[in-house]
Short mmCIF file of N, CA and C and ligand atoms in Angstrom, two decimals:
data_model
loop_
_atom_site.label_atom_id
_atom_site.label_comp_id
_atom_site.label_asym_id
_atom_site.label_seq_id
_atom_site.Cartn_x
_atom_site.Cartn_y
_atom_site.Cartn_z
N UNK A 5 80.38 166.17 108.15
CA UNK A 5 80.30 164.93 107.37
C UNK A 5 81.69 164.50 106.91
N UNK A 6 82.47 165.40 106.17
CA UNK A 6 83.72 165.20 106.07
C UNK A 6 84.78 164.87 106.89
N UNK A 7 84.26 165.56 108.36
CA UNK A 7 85.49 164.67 109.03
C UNK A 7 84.91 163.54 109.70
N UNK A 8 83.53 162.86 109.68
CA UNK A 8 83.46 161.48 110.03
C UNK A 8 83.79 160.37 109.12
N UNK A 9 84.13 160.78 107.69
CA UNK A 9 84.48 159.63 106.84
C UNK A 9 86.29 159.76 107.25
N UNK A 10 86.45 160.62 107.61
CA UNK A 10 88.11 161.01 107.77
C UNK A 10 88.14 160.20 109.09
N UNK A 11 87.31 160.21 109.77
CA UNK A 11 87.62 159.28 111.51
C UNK A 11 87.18 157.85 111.21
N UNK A 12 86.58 157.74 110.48
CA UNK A 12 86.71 155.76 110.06
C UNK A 12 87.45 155.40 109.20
N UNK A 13 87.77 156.37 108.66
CA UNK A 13 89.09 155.94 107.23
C UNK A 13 90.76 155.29 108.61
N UNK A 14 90.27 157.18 109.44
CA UNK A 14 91.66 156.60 110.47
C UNK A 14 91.21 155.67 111.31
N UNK A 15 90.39 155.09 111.87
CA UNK A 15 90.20 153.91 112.55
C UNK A 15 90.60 152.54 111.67
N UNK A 16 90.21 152.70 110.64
CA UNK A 16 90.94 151.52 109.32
C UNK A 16 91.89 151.43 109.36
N UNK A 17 92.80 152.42 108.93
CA UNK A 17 94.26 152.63 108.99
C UNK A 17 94.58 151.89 110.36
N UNK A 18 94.61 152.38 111.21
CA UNK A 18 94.62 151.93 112.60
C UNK A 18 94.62 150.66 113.01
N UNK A 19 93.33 150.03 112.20
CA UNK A 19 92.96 148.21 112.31
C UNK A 19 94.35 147.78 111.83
N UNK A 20 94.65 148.03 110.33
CA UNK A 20 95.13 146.99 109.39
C UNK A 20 96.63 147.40 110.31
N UNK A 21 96.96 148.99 110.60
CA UNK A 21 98.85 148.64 111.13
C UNK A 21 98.92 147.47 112.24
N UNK A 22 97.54 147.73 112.58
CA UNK A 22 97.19 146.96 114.17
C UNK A 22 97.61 145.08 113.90
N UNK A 23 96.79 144.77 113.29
CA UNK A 23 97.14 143.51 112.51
C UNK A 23 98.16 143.26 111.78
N UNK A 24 98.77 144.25 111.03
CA UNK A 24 100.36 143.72 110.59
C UNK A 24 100.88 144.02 111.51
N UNK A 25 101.04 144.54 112.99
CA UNK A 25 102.32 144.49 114.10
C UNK A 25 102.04 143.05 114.32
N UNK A 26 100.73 142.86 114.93
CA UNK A 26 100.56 141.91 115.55
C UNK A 26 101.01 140.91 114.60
N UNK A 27 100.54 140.24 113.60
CA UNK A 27 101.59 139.39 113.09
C UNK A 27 102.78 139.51 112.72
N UNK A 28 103.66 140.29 112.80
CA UNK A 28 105.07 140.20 112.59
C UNK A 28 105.20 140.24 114.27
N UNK A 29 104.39 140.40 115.10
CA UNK A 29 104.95 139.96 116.71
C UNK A 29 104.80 138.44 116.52
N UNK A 30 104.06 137.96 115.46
CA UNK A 30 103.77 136.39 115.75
C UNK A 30 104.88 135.79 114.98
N UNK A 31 105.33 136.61 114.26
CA UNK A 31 106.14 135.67 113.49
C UNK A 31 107.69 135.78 114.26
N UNK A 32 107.81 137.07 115.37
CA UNK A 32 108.96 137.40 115.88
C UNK A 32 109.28 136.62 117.11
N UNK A 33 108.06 136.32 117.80
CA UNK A 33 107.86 135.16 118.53
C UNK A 33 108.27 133.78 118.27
N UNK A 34 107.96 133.30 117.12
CA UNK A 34 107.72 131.74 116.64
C UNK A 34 109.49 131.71 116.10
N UNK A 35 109.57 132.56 115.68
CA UNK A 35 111.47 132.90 115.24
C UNK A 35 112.21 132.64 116.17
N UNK A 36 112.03 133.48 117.29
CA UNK A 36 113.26 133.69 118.35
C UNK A 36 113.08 133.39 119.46
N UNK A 37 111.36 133.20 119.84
CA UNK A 37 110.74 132.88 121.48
C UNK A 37 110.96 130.64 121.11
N UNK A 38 110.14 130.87 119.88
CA UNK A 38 109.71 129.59 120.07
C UNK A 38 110.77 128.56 119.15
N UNK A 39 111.97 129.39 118.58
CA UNK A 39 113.16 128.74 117.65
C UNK A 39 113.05 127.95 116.53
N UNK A 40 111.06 128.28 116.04
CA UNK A 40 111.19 127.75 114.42
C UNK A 40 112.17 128.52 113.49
N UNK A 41 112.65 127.67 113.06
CA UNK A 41 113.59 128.09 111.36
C UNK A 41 113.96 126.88 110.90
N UNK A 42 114.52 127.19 109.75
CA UNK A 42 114.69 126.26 108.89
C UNK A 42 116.11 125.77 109.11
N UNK A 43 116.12 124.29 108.98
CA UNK A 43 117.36 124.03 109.79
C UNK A 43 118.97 124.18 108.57
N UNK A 44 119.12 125.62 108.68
CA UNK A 44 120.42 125.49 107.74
C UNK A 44 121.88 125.02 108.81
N UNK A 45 121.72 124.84 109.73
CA UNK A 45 122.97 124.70 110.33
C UNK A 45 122.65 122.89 110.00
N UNK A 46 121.94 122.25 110.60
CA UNK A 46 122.21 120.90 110.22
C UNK A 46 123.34 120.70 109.32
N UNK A 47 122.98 120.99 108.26
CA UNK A 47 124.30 120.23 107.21
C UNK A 47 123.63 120.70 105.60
N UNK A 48 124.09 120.82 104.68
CA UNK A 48 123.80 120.74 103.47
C UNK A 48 124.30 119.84 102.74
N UNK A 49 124.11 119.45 101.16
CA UNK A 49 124.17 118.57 100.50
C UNK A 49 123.58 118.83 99.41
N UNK A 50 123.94 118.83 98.03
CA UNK A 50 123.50 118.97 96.78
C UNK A 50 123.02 118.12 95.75
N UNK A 51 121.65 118.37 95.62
CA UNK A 51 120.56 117.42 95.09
C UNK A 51 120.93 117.18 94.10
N UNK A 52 122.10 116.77 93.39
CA UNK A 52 122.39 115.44 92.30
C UNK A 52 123.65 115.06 92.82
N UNK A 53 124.40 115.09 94.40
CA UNK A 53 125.32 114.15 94.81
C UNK A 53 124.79 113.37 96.09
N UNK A 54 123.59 113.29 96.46
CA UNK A 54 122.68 112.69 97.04
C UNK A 54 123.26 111.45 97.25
N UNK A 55 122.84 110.24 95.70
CA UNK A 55 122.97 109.38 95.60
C UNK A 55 124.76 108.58 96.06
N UNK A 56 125.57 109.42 96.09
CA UNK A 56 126.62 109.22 95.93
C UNK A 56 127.20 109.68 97.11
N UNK A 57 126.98 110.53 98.22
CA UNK A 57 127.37 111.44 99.27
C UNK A 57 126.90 110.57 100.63
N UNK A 58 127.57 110.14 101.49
CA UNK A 58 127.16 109.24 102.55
C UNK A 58 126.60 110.18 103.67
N UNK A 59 125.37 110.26 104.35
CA UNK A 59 124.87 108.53 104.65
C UNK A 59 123.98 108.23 103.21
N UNK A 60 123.56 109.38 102.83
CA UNK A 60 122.39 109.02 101.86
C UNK A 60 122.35 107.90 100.68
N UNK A 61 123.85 107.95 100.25
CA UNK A 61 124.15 107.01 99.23
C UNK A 61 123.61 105.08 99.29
N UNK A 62 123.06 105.31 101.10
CA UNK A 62 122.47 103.97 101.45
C UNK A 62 121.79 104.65 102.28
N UNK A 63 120.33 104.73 101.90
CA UNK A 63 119.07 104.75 102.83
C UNK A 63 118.97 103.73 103.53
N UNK A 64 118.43 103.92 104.59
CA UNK A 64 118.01 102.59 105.24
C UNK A 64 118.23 102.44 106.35
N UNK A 65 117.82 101.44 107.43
CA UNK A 65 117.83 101.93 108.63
C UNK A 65 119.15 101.01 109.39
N UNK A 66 119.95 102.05 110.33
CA UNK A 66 121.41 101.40 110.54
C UNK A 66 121.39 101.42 112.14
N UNK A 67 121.50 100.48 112.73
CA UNK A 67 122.08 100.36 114.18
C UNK A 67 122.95 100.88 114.69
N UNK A 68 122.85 102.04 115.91
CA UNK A 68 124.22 102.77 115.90
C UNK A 68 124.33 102.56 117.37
N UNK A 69 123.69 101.85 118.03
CA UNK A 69 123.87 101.65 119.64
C UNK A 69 122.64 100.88 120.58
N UNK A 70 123.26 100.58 121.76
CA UNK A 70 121.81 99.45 121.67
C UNK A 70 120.71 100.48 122.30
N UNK A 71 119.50 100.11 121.47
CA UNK A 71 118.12 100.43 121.80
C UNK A 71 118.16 101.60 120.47
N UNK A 72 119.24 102.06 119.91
CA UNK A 72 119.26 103.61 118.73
C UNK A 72 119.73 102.87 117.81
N UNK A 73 119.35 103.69 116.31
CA UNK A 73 119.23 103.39 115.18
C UNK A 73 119.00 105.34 114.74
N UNK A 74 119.47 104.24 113.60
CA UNK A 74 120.04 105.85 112.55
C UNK A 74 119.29 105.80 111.35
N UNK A 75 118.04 105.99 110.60
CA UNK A 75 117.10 106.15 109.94
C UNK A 75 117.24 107.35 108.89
N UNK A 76 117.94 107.00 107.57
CA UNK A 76 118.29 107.48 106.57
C UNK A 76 117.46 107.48 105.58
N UNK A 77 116.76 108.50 105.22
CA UNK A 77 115.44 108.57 104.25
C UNK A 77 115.74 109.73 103.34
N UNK A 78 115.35 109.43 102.25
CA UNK A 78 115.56 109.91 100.85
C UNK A 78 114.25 110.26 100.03
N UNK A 79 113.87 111.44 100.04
CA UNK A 79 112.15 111.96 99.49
C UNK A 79 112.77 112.43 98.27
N UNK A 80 111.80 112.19 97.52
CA UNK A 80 111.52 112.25 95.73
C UNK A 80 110.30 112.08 95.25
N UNK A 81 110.01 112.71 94.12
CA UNK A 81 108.57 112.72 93.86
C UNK A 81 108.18 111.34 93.26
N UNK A 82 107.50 110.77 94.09
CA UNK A 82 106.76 111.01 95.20
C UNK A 82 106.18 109.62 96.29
N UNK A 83 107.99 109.13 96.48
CA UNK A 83 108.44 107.79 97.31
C UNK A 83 109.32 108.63 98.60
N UNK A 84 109.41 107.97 99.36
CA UNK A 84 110.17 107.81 100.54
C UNK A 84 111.20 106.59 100.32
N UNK A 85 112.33 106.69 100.19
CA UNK A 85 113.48 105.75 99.85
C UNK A 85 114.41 105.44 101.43
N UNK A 86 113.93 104.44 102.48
CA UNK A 86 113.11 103.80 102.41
C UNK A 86 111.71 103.79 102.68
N UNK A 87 110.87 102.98 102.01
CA UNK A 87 109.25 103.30 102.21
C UNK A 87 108.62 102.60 103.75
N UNK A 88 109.61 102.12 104.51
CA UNK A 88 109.33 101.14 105.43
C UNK A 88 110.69 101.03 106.57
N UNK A 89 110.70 101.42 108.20
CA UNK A 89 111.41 100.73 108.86
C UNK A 89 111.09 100.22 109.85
N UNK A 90 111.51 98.70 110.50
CA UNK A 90 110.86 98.34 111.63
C UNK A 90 111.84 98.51 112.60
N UNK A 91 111.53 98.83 113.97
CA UNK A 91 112.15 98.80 115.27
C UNK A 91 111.83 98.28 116.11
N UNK A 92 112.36 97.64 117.03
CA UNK A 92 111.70 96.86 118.46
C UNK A 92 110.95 98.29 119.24
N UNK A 93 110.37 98.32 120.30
CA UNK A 93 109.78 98.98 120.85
C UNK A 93 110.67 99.82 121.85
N UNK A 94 110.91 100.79 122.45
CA UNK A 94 112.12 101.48 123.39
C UNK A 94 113.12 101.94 122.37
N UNK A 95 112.67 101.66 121.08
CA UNK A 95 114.23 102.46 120.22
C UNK A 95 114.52 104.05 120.10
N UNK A 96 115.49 104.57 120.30
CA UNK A 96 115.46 106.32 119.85
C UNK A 96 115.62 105.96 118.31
N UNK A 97 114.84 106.39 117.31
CA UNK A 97 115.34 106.86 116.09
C UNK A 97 115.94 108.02 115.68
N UNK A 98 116.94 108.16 115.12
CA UNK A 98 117.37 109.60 114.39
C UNK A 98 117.13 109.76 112.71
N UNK A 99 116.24 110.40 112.19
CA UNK A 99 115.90 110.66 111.10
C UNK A 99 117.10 111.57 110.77
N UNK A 100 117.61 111.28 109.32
CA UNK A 100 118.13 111.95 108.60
C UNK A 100 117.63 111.84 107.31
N UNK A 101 117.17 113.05 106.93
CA UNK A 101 116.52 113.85 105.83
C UNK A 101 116.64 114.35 104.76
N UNK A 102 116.52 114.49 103.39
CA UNK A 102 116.87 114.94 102.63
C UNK A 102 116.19 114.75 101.57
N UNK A 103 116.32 115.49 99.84
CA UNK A 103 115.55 115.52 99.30
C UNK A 103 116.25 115.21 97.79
N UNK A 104 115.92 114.91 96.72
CA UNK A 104 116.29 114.55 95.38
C UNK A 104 116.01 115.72 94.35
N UNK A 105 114.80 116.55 94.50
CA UNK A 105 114.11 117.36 93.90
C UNK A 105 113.11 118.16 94.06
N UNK A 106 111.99 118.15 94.62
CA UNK A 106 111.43 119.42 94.78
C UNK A 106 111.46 119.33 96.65
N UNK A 107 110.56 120.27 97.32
CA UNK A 107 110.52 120.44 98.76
C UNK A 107 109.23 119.30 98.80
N UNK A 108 109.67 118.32 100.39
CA UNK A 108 108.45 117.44 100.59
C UNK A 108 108.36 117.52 102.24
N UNK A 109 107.79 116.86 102.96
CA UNK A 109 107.35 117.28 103.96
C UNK A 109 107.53 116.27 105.04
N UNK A 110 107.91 115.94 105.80
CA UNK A 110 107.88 114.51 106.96
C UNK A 110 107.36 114.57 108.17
N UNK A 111 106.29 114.20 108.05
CA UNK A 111 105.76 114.04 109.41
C UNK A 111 104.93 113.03 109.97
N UNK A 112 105.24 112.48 111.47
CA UNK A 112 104.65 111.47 111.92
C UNK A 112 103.45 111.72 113.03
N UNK A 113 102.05 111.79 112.83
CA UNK A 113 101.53 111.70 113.64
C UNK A 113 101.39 111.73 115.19
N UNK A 114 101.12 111.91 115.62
CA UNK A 114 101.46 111.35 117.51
C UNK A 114 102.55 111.70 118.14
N UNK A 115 103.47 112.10 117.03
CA UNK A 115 104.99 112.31 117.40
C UNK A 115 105.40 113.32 117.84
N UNK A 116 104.90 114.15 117.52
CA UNK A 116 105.16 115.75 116.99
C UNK A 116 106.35 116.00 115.91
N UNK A 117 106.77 114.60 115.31
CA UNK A 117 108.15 115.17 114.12
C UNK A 117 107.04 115.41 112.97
N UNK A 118 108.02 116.20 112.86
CA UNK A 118 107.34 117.47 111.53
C UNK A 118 107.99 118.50 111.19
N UNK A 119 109.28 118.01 109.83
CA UNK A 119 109.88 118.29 109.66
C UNK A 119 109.86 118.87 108.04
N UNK A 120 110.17 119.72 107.16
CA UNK A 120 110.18 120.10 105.82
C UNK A 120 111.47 119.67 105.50
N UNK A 121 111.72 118.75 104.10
CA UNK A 121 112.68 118.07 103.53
C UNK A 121 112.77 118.97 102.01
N UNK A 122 114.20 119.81 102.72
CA UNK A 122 114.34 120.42 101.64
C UNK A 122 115.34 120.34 100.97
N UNK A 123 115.67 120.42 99.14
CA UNK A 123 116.55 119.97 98.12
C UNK A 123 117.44 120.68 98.37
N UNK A 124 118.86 120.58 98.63
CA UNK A 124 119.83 121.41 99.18
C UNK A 124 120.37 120.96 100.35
N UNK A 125 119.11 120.99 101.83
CA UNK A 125 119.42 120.82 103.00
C UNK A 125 119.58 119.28 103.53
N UNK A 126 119.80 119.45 104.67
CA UNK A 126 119.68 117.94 105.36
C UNK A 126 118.84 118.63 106.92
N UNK A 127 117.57 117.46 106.81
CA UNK A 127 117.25 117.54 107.70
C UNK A 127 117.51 116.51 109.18
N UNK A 128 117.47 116.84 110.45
CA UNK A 128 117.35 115.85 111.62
C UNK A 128 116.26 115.91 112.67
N UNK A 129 116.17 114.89 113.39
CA UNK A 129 114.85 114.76 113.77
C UNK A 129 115.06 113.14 114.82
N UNK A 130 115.08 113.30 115.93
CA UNK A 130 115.27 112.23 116.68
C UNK A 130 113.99 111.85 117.75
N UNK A 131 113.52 110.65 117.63
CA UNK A 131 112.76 110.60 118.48
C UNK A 131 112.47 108.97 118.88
N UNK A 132 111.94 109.03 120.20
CA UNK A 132 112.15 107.36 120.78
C UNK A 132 110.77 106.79 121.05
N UNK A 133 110.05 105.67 120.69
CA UNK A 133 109.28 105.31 119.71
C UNK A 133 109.16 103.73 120.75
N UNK A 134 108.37 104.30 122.05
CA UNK A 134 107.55 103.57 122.96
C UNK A 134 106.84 102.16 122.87
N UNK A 135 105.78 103.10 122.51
CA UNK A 135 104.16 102.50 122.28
C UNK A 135 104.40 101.39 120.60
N UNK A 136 104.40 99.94 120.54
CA UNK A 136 104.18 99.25 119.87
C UNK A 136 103.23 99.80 118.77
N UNK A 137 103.74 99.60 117.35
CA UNK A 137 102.26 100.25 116.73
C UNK A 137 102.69 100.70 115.10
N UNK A 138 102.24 100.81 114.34
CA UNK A 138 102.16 101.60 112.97
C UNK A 138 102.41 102.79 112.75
N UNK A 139 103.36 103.72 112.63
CA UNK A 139 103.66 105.20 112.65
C UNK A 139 103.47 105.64 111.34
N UNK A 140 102.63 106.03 110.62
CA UNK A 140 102.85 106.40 109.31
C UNK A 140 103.50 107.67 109.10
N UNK A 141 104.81 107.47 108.19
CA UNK A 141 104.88 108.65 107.60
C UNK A 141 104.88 109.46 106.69
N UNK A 142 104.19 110.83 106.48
CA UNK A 142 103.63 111.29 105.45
C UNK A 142 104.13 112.44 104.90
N UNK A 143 104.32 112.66 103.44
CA UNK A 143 104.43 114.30 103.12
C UNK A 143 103.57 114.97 102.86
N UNK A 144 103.62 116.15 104.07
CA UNK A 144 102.82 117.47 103.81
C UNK A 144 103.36 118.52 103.73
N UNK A 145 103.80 118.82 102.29
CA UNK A 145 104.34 119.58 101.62
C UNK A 145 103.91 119.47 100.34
N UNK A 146 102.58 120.47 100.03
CA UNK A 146 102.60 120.01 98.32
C UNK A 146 103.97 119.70 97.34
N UNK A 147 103.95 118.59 96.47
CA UNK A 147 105.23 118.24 95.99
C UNK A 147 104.72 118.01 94.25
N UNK A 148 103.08 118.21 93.74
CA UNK A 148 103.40 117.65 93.24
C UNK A 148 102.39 116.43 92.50
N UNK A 149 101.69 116.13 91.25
CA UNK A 149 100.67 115.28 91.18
C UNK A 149 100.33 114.09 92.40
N UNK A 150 101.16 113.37 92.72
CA UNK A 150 101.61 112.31 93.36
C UNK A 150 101.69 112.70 94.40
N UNK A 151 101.53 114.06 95.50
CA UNK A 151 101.74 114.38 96.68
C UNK A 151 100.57 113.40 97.69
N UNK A 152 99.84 113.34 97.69
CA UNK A 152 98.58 112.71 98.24
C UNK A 152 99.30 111.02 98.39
N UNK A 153 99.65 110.64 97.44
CA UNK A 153 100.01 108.76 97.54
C UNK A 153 101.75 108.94 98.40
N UNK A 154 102.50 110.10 98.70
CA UNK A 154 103.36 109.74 99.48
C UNK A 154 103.55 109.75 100.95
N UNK A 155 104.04 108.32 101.11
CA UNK A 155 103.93 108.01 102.35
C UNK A 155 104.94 106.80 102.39
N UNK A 156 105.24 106.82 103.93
CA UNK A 156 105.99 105.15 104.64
C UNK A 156 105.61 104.72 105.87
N UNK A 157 106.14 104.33 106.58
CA UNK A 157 105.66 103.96 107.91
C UNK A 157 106.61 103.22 108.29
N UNK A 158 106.81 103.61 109.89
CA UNK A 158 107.61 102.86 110.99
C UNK A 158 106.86 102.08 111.27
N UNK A 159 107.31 100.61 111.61
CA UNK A 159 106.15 99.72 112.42
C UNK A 159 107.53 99.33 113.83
N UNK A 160 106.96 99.57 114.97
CA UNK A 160 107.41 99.38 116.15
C UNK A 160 106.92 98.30 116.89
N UNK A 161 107.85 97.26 116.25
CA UNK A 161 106.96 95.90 116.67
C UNK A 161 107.53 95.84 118.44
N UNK A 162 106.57 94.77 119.04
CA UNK A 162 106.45 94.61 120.61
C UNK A 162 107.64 94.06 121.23
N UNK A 163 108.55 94.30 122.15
CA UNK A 163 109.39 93.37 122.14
C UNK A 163 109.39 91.86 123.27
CU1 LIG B 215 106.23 114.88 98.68
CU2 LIG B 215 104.16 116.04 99.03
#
């Protein structure tokens, strides 16, 4: 009797190392196979020279070549600064990212950008923006009473 509670105790043991390899293989994977991390090489920037530190010191969306644009956005609880950019249709956008105060979240639907906007960092994120249409973008990153009402949207009018 005693050594069958001793052979399911070690089959337990067994499960749970079994399941923590396997997720630290998932997380060793998604690290180094699949190159999620957090983007500290981008650039940094310190959340009270934001306002004052270029590009950020002017959000907003800037023409940097024909058919590209340079899309400077500023998250705070719990606006997107700017809340709105329009582009003709065939544009590459380059998101540049960043934050005022707590961590918020950017992501566009359909896109696959889905990016975490964090206080400290600068995030980037480029993508070229076809299909005519409404792109909303949203933070999912709890931030916060107000997390749920933040949002903006690209509109990619037809050309
Ligand atoms: Cu900002 Cu959630």
């Amino acid at each position: 009797m005693a050594s069958d509670i001793d052979r399911y105790e070690l089959i337990w043991i067994y499960l749970c190392a079994a399941v923590l390899a396997g997720l630290f293989g998932v997380l060793l994977y998604s690290a180094f196979g699949l190159g999620i991390h957090v983007e500290t090489d981008v650039g940094q920037i310190h959340p009270t020279q934001v306002a004052t530190t270029a590009p950020f010191d002017q959000p907003g969306l800037r023409q940097v070549g024909p058919d590209e644009y340079e899309a400077v956005i500023v998250a705070r609880a719990w606006v997107f600064d700017p809340p709105e950019i329009r582009i003709p249709a065939g544009s590459t956008v380059t998101f540049k990212l960043t934050s005022l105060d707590v961590i918020h979240g950017f992501k566009v639907p359909r896109t696959g950008i889905n990016r975490m906007i964090i206080p400290g960092q600068i995030s980037v994120v480029t993508h070229r923006f076809d299909e005519p249409g409404t792109y909303p973008y949203i933070c999912h990153e709890y931030c916060g009473s107000g997390h749920h009402i933040m949002n903006g949207g690209i509109v990619v009018e037809p050309r």
